[in-house]
PDB file of C-alpha atoms in Angstrom:
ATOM      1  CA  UNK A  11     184.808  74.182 108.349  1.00  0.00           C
ATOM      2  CA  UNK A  12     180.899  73.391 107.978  1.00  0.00           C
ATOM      3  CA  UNK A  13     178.315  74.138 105.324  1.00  0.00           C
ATOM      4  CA  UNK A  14     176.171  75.798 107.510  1.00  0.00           C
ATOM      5  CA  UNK A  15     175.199  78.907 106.723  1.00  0.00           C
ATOM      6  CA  UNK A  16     175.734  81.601 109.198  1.00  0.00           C
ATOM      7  CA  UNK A  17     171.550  82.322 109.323  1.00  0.00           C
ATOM      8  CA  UNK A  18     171.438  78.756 110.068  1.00  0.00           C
ATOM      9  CA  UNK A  19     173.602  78.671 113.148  1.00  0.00           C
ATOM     10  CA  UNK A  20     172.235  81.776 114.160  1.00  0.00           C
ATOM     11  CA  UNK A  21     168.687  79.858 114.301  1.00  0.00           C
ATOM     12  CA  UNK A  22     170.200  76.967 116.495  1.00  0.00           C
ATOM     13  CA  UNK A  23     170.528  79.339 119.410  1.00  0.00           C
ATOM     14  CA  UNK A  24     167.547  81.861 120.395  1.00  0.00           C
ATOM     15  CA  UNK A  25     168.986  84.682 121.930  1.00  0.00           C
ATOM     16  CA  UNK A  26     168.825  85.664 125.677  1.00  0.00           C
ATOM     17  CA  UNK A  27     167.856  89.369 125.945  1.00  0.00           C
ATOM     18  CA  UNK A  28     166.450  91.174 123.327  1.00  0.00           C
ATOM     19  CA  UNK A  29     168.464  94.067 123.150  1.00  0.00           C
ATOM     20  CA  UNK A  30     166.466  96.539 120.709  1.00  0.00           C
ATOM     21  CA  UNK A  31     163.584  97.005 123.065  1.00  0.00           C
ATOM     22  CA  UNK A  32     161.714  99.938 123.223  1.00  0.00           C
ATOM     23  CA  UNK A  33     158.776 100.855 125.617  1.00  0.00           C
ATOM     24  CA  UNK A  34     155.980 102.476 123.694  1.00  0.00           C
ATOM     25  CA  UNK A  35     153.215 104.112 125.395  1.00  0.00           C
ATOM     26  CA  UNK A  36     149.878 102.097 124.107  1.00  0.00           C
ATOM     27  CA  UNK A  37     151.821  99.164 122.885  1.00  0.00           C
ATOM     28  CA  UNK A  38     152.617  95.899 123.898  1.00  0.00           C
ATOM     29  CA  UNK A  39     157.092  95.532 124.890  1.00  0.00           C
ATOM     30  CA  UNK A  40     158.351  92.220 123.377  1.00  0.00           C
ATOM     31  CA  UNK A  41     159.145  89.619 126.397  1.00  0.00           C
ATOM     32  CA  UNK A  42     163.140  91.100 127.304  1.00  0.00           C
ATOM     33  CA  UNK A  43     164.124  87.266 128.132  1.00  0.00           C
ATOM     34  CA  UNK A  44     163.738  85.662 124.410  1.00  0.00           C
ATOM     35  CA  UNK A  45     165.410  82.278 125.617  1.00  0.00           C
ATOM     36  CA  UNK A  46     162.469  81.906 128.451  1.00  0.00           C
ATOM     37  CA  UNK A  47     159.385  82.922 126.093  1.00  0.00           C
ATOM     38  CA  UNK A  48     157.228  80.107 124.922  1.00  0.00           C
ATOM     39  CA  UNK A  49     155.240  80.761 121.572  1.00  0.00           C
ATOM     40  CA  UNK A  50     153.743  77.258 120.868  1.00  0.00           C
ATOM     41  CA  UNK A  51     150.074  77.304 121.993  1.00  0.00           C
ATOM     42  CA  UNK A  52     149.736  74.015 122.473  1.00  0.00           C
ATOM     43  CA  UNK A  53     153.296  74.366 125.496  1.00  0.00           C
ATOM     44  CA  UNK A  54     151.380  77.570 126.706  1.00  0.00           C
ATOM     45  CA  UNK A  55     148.396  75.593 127.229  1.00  0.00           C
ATOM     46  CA  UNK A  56     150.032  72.809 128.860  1.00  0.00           C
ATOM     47  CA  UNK A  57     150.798  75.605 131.397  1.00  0.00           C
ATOM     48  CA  UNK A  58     147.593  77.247 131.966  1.00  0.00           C
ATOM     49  CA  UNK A  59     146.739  72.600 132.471  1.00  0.00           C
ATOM     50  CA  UNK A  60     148.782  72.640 135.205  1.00  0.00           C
ATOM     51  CA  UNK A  61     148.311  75.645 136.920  1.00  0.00           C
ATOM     52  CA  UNK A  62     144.836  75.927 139.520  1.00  0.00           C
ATOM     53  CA  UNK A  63     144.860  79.491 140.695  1.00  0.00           C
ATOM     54  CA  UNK A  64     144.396  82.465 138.601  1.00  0.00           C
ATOM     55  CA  UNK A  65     145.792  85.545 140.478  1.00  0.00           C
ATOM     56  CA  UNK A  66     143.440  88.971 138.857  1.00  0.00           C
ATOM     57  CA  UNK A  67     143.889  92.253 138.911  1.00  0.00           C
ATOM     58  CA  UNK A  68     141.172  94.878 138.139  1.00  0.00           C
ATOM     59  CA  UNK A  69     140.496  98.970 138.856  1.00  0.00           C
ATOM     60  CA  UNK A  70     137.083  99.421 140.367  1.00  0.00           C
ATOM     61  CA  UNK A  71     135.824 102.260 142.298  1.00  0.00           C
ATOM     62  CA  UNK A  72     137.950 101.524 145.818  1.00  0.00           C
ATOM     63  CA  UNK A  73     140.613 101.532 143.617  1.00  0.00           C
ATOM     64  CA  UNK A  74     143.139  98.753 142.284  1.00  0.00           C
ATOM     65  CA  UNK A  75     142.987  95.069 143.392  1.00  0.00           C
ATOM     66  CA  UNK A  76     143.557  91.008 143.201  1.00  0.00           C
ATOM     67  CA  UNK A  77     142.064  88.414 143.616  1.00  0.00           C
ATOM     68  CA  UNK A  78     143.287  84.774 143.525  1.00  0.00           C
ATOM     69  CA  UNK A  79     140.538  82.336 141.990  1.00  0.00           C
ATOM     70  CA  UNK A  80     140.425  78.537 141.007  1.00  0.00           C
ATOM     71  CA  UNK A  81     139.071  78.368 137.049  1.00  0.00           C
ATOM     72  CA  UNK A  82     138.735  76.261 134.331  1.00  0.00           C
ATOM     73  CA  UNK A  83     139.501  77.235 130.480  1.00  0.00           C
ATOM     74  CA  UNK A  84     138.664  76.573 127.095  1.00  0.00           C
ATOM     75  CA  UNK A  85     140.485  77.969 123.907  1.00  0.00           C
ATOM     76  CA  UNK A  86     138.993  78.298 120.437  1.00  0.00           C
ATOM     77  CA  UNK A  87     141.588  78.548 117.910  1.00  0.00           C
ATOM     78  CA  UNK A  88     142.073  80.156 114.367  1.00  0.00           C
ATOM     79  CA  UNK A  89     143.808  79.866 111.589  1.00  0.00           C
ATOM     80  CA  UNK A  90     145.184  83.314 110.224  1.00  0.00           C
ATOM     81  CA  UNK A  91     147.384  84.021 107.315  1.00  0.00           C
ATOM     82  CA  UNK A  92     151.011  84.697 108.174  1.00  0.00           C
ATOM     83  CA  UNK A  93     152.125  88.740 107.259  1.00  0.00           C
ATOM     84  CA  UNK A  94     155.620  87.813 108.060  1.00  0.00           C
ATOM     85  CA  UNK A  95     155.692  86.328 104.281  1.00  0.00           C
ATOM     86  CA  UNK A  96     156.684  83.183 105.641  1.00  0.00           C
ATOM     87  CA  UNK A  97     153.401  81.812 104.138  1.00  0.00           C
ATOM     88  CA  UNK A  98     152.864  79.726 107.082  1.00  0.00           C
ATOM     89  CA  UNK A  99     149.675  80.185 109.395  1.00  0.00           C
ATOM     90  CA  UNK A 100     150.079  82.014 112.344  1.00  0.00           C
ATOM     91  CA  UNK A 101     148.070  80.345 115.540  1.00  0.00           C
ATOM     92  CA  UNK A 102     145.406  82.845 117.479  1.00  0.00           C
ATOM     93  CA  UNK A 103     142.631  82.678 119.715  1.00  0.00           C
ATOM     94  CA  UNK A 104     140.615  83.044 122.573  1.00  0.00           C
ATOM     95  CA  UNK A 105     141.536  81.797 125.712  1.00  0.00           C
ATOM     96  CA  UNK A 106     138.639  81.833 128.172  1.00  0.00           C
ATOM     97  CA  UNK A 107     138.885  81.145 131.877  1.00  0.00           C
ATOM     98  CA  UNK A 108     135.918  80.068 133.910  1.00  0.00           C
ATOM     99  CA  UNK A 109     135.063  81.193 137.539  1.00  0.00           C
ATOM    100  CA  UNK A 110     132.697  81.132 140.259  1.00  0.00           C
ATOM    101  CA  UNK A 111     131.565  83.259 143.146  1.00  0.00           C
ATOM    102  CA  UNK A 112     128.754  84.944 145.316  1.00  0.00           C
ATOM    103  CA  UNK A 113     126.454  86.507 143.490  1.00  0.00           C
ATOM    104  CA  UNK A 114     127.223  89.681 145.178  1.00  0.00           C
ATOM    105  CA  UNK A 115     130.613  91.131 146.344  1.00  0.00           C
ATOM    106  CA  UNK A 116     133.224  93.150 145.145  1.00  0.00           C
ATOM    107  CA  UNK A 117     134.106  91.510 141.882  1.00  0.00           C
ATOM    108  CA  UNK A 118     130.609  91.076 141.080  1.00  0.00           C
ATOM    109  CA  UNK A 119     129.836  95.228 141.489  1.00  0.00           C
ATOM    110  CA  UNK A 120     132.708  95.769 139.099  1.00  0.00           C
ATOM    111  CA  UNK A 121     131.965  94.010 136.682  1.00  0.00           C
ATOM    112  CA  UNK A 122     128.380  95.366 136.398  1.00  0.00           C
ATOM    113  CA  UNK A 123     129.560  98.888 137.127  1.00  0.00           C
ATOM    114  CA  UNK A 124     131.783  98.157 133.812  1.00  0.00           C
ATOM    115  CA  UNK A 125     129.120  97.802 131.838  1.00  0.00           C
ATOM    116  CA  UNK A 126     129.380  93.449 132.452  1.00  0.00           C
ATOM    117  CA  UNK A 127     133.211  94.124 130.471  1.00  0.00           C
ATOM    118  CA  UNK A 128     135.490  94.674 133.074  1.00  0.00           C
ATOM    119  CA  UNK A 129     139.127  95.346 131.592  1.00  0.00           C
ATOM    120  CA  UNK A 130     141.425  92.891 134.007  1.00  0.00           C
ATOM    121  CA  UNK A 131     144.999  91.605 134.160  1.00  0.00           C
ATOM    122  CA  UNK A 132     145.834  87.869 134.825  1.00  0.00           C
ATOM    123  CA  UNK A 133     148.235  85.370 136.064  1.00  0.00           C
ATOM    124  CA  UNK A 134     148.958  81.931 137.029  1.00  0.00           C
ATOM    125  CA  UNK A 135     152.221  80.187 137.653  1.00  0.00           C
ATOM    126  CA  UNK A 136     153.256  76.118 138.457  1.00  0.00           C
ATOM    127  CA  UNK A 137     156.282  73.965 138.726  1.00  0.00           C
ATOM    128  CA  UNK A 138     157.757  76.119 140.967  1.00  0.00           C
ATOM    129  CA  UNK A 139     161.332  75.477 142.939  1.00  0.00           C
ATOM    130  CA  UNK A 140     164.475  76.955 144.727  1.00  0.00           C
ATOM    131  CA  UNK A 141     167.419  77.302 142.410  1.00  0.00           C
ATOM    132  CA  UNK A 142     170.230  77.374 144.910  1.00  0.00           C
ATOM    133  CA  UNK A 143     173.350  79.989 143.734  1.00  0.00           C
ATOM    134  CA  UNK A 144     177.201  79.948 144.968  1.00  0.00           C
ATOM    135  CA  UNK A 145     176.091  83.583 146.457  1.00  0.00           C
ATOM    136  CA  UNK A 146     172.792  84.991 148.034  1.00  0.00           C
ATOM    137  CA  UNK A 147     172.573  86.955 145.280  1.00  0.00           C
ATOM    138  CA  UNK A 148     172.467  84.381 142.760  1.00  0.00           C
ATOM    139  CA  UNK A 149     169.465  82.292 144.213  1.00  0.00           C
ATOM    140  CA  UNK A 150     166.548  82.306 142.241  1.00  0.00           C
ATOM    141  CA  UNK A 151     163.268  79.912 140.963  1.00  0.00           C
ATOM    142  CA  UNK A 152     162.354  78.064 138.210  1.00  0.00           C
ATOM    143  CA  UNK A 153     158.798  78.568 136.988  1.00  0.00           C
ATOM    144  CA  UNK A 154     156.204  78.312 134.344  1.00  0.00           C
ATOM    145  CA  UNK A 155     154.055  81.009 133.990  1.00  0.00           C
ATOM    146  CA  UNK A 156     151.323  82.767 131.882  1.00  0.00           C
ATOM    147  CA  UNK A 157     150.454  86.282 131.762  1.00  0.00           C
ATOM    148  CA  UNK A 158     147.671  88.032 130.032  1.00  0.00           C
ATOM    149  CA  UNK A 159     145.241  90.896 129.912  1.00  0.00           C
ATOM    150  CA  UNK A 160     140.876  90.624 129.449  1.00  0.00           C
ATOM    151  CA  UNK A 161     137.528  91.394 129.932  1.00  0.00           C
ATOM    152  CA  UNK A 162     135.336  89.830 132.546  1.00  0.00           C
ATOM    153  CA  UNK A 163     132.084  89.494 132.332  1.00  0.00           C
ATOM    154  CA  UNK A 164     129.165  87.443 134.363  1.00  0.00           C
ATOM    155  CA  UNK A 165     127.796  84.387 132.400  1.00  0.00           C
ATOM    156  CA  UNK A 166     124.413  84.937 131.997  1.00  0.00           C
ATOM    157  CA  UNK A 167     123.352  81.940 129.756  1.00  0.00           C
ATOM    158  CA  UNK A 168     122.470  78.952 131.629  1.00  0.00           C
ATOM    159  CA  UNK A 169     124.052  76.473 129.653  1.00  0.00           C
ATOM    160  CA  UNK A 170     127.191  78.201 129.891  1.00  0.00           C
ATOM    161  CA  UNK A 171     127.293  78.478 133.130  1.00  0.00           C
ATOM    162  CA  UNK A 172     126.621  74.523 133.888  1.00  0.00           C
ATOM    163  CA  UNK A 173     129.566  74.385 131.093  1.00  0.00           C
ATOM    164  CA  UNK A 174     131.798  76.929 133.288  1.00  0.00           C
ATOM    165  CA  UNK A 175     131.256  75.003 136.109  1.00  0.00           C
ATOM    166  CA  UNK A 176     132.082  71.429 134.420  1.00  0.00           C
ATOM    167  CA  UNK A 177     135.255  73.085 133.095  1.00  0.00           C
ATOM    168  CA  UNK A 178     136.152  74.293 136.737  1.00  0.00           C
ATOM    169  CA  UNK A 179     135.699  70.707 138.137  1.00  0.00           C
ATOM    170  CA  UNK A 180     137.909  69.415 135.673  1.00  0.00           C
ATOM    171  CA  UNK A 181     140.265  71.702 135.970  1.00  0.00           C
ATOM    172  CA  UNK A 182     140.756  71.083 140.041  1.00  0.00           C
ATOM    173  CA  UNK A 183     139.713  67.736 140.291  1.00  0.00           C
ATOM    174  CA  UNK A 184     140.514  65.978 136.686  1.00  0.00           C
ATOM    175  CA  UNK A 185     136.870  65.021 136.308  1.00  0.00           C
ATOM    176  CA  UNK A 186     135.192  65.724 133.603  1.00  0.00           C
ATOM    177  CA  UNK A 187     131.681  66.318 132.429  1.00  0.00           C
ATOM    178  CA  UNK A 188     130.236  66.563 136.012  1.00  0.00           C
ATOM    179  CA  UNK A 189     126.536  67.072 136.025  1.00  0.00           C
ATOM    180  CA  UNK A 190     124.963  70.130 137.341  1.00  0.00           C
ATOM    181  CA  UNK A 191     121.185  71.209 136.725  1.00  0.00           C
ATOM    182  CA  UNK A 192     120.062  74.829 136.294  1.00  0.00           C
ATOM    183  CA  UNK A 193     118.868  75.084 139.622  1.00  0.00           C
ATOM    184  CA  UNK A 194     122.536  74.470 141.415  1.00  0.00           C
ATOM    185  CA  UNK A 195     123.904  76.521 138.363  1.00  0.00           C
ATOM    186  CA  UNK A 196     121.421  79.477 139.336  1.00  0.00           C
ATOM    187  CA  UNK A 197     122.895  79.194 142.528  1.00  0.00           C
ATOM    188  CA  UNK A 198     126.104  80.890 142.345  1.00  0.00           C
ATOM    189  CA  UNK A 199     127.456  83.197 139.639  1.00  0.00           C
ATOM    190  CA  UNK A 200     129.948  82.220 136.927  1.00  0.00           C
ATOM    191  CA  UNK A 201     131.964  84.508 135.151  1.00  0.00           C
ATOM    192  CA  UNK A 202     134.532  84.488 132.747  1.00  0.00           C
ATOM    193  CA  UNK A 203     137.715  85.982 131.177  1.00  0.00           C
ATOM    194  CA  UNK A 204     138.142  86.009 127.495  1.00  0.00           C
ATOM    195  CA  UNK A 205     141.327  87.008 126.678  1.00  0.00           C
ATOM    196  CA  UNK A 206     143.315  87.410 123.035  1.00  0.00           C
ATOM    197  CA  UNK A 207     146.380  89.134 124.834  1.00  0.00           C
ATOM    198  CA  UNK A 208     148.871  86.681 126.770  1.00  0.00           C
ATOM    199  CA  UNK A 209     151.806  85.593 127.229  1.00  0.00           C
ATOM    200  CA  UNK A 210     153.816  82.535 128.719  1.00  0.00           C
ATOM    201  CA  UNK A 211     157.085  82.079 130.057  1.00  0.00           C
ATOM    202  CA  UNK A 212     159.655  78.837 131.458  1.00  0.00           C
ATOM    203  CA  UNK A 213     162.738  79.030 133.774  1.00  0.00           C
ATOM    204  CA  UNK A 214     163.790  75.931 133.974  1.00  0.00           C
ATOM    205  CA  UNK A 215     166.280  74.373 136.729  1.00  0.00           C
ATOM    206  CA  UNK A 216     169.811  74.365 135.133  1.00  0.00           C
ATOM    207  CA  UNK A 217     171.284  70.853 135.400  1.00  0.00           C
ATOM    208  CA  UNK A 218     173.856  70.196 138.117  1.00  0.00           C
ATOM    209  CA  UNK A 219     177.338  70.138 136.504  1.00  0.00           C
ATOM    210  CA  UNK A 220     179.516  66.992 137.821  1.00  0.00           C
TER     211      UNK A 220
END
C-alpha cells in the first residue's frame, strides 16, 4: 500500500492515445499520440534550433504546393492568464520564420495576389533515424518535429529585412549578427511566416533491452 492518491499516479504516466477525439469541422483535433506531444515552448523551440529546412505548403492560383526553404526564427512571448483555474500562466506567442528568395517567382505572386497575407501550412523535422522492428511491419523512425499553420507576407521594412537575413545566417551557419547593408538587403526579397498555431512532436528511439 502507498499514500498516493490515485490522481497522483494517474499524473506519473501521460497517456498514449487520446481516446475521446472528435474531428470538428473549423476546429483544431487534439494531437491523437498524447505521450509524443511536447507542450513546453522552450523543448518546441529547441526543435525548430535544430531543424534548417522549412517544408511550406500554400493554395495559389495553379493550385496547391510546397516548397522546402532554409529560415531563421524569432519568437515573442506572452504572458496570459490561465482559464483552466489552475491560476498559473499559460505560455503564447508568435513564432516568426524568416526567408529569402527572388524577387519574382511563384511564391512571390502568391503572396501579393493574397493581398501580402498568404494563409500557409508549415513543417520542419530533425534527429531523424531507422527504428529497426522484429517484423517489416514494425519498422519505423524516431523524429522531432514541428507543425504549424500562418500567414506569409514579404518584408517590406528595410531593417527587418537586414534582421531576417542575420537570423537566417544564424540559423544555417551559427553566426550571429552578420552585417548586411540596405543595398545587399534590397537585393533579394525576405519574407516571413508569423504563426500563433503550431504544434511539436518527439518519437524517440526505444532503448535496446539486454
Amino acid at each position: 500500500m502507498t499514500d498516493e492518491r490515485p490522481e497522483d499516479l494517474a499524473a506519473l504516466h501521460k497517456p498514449a492515445k487520446r481516446h475521446d477525439e472528435k474531428t470538428v469541422a473549423g476546429e483544431h483535433r487534439r494531437m491523437r499520440r498524447a505521450d509524443r506531444e511536447v507542450t513546453d515552448i522552450a523543448q518546441m523551440l529547441d526543435i525548430v534550433r535544430h531543424c534548417d529546412v522549412v517544408h511550406v505548403s500554400y493554395v495559389d492560383a495553379e493550385g496547391l504546393t510546397i516548397v522546402p526553404m532554409n529560415f531563421g526564427f524569432t519568437y515573442n512571448a506572452e504572458k496570459l492568464d490561465d482559464d483552466t483555474g489552475t491560476g498559473n500562466p499559460v505560455d503564447t506567442g508568435t513564432l516568426t520564420l524568416y526567408m529569402h528568395s527572388a524577387p519574382e517567382g511563384r511564391k512571390y505572386d502568391a503572396m501579393l495576389a493574397a493581398g501580402n497575407a498568404l494563409p500557409v501550412a508549415f513543417e520542419m523535422n530533425t534527429d531523424r533515424e531507422i527504428i529497426e522492428g522484429r517484423t517489416w511491419c514494425n519498422w519505423g523512425e524516431a523524429f522531432k518535429s514541428v507543425i504549424g499553420n500562418g500567414t506569409a507576407s514579404i518584408v517590406t521594412d528595410v531593417d527587418e529585412k537586414i534582421r531576417g537575413l542575420q537570423l537566417l545566417m544564424e540559423q544555417q551557419m551559427g553566426t550571429a549578427n552578420i552585417s548586411f547593408t540596405p543595398q545587399q538587403a534590397a537585393s533579394v526579397a525576405v519574407w516571413k511566416i508569423e504563426s500563433t498555431r503550431f504544434t511539436a512532436k518527439i518519437h524517440a528511439k526505444p532503448h535496446k533491452r539486454h
